[in-house]
Short mmCIF file of C-alpha atoms in Angstrom, two decimals:
data_model
loop_
_atom_site.label_atom_id
_atom_site.label_comp_id
_atom_site.label_asym_id
_atom_site.label_seq_id
_atom_site.Cartn_x
_atom_site.Cartn_y
_atom_site.Cartn_z
CA MET A 94 14.00 -41.54 55.70
CA THR A 95 13.07 -43.39 52.85
CA SER A 96 14.20 -42.73 49.22
CA TYR A 97 10.64 -41.47 48.59
CA ALA A 98 10.60 -39.24 51.45
CA ALA A 99 13.66 -37.58 50.50
CA LEU A 100 12.79 -37.07 46.78
CA ARG A 101 9.49 -35.49 47.89
CA ILE A 102 10.97 -33.13 50.11
CA GLY A 103 13.58 -32.41 47.55
CA SER A 104 10.74 -31.77 44.79
CA LEU A 105 8.74 -29.36 47.43
CA GLU A 106 11.81 -27.59 47.88
CA ILE A 107 12.05 -26.83 44.12
CA VAL A 108 8.92 -26.17 43.81
CA ALA A 109 9.44 -23.56 46.44
CA ALA A 110 12.64 -21.97 44.51
CA LEU A 111 10.54 -21.73 41.32
CA ALA A 112 7.47 -19.91 43.38
CA ALA A 113 9.76 -17.22 45.01
CA PHE A 114 12.09 -16.70 41.36
CA ALA A 115 8.82 -16.35 40.14
CA VAL A 116 7.85 -13.57 42.49
CA VAL A 117 11.08 -11.49 42.07
CA ALA A 118 10.74 -11.77 38.17
CA ALA A 119 7.09 -10.42 38.47
CA ARG A 120 8.51 -7.27 40.63
CA LEU A 121 11.29 -6.53 37.81
CA GLN A 122 8.68 -6.18 35.28
CA PRO A 123 8.67 -2.69 34.04
CA GLY A 124 4.62 -1.61 34.45
CA ILE A 125 3.99 -4.47 36.99
CA VAL A 126 3.61 -2.81 40.64
CA GLY A 127 1.46 -4.72 42.56
CA ASP A 128 -1.80 -2.37 43.80
CA ARG A 129 -0.34 0.75 43.07
CA ARG A 130 -1.61 2.46 39.72
CA LEU A 131 0.77 2.94 36.85
CA PRO A 132 0.04 6.58 35.82
CA ARG A 133 -1.08 7.02 32.41
CA ALA A 134 0.60 10.67 31.79
CA LEU A 135 3.92 12.09 32.73
CA GLN A 136 5.60 15.65 33.07
CA VAL A 137 8.79 14.98 31.79
CA ARG A 138 11.74 17.99 32.54
CA LEU A 139 14.46 17.69 30.32
CA ARG A 140 17.73 20.25 30.19
CA ILE A 141 18.98 20.96 26.71
CA ARG A 142 22.60 21.90 26.33
CA GLU A 143 23.62 22.90 22.60
CA ALA A 144 26.88 22.44 21.20
CA GLY A 145 28.38 26.52 20.09
CA GLY A 146 27.73 28.03 23.49
CA ARG A 147 24.19 28.37 23.43
CA PRO A 148 23.04 28.91 27.39
CA ALA A 149 20.96 25.83 28.59
CA ARG A 150 17.22 25.58 28.25
CA ASP A 151 14.28 23.65 30.18
CA VAL A 152 11.86 21.78 28.08
CA ALA A 153 8.77 20.52 30.04
CA LEU A 154 6.93 17.87 28.37
CA ALA A 155 3.18 16.37 29.28
CA LEU A 156 3.57 12.84 27.63
CA GLN A 157 0.06 10.23 27.03
CA GLU A 158 0.91 6.71 26.58
CA GLY A 159 0.36 5.86 22.83
CA ALA A 160 1.81 10.03 22.22
CA PRO A 161 5.66 9.72 21.66
CA ALA A 162 7.43 12.85 22.14
CA VAL A 163 10.02 13.52 18.98
CA ILE A 164 13.58 14.85 19.27
CA GLY A 165 14.77 16.23 16.11
CA ARG A 166 15.92 19.69 13.91
CA SER A 167 12.02 18.74 12.71
CA SER A 168 9.45 21.93 13.49
CA GLN A 169 7.00 19.15 14.31
CA ALA A 170 9.26 18.06 17.01
CA GLN A 171 8.35 18.19 19.84
CA VAL A 172 12.10 18.53 21.25
CA GLY A 173 13.54 21.08 19.00
CA VAL A 174 17.11 20.99 18.21
CA SER A 175 19.05 23.57 16.18
CA ASP A 176 22.53 21.11 15.82
CA ALA A 177 23.21 20.00 12.41
CA GLU A 178 24.73 16.71 13.81
CA VAL A 179 20.53 15.64 14.82
CA SER A 180 18.31 14.17 12.35
CA ARG A 181 14.76 15.85 11.82
CA ARG A 182 13.53 12.76 13.39
CA HIS A 183 16.47 11.84 15.48
CA ALA A 184 14.98 10.27 18.50
CA GLN A 185 11.26 9.45 20.73
CA VAL A 186 10.73 9.13 24.25
CA GLU A 187 7.54 7.02 25.11
CA LEU A 188 5.10 6.26 28.11
CA GLU A 189 4.15 3.04 27.98
CA ARG A 190 2.87 1.45 30.70
CA GLY A 191 3.72 3.49 33.21
CA VAL A 192 7.30 3.15 31.94
CA LEU A 193 9.32 5.95 30.51
CA TYR A 194 11.52 4.77 27.34
CA LEU A 195 14.19 6.07 24.70
CA ALA A 196 14.23 4.67 21.31
CA ASP A 197 16.31 6.08 18.15
CA CYS A 198 14.52 6.86 14.82
CA GLY A 199 16.96 5.42 12.77
CA SER A 200 18.95 8.41 12.78
CA SER A 201 22.25 9.05 10.94
CA ASN A 202 24.62 9.50 13.56
CA GLY A 203 22.71 7.82 16.31
CA THR A 204 21.34 8.34 19.69
CA PHE A 205 23.12 7.61 23.35
CA LEU A 206 21.71 6.86 26.69
CA ASN A 207 24.68 7.51 29.32
CA GLY A 208 26.87 6.96 26.71
CA LYS A 209 25.39 4.00 25.35
CA PRO A 210 24.15 3.51 21.89
CA VAL A 211 19.91 3.08 21.80
CA ASP A 212 18.41 1.18 19.06
CA GLY A 213 15.16 1.49 17.83
CA ASP A 214 13.97 -1.10 20.52
CA GLY A 215 13.99 1.37 22.87
CA ILE A 216 15.45 1.90 26.29
CA GLU A 217 14.26 2.40 29.70
CA LEU A 218 14.80 6.51 30.85
CA ARG A 219 14.70 8.01 34.00
CA ALA A 220 15.12 10.85 36.23
CA GLY A 221 19.09 11.27 36.46
CA ASP A 222 20.02 10.22 32.62
CA ASP A 223 22.08 11.85 29.89
CA ILE A 224 20.58 11.56 26.53
CA ASP A 225 23.37 12.72 23.59
CA VAL A 226 22.09 13.64 20.46
CA GLY A 227 24.78 14.51 17.76
CA ASN A 228 26.46 17.17 19.44
CA THR A 229 23.77 18.64 21.80
CA ARG A 230 22.84 16.86 25.39
CA ILE A 231 19.32 16.63 27.24
CA SER A 232 19.30 15.44 30.21
CA VAL A 233 16.18 14.37 32.24
CA VAL A 234 15.68 16.53 35.21
CA GLU A 235 12.35 15.55 36.46
CA THR A 236 9.87 13.10 35.99
CA GLU A 237 6.42 13.42 37.61
CA PRO A 238 3.09 11.84 36.85
CA LEU A 239 0.46 13.88 36.03
CA SER A 240 -3.47 13.63 37.56
#
């Protein structure tokens, strides 16, 4: 085999590896799901457990793209909690390109997802996740697309 032929075969291997990497990377990006339509609305069921021996309660949210749900002490919050350690606008849950995100709204005591701090940029939220705000734990029980 000539050096030109070996070089050409090596180049083809590199191109094939880059193409395979691009396919894998595209599958990992949120919102890219092939031919399947992404949900533009989600039903999200949350279980809220506040400190102080209060019974747990369930909240169902119907989230639309571009309309975040606020978690906080404010009377305008879609997920209201009475915990004194929670800010009026503590955190928000938002649907973007079919993916659910949790972001901190600049709260005093921080927002935590599964024990890790969340910043204002947001992090993907899934069923089974636990959100901690103040002394309150909010569990994501279920998410399902709305038709």
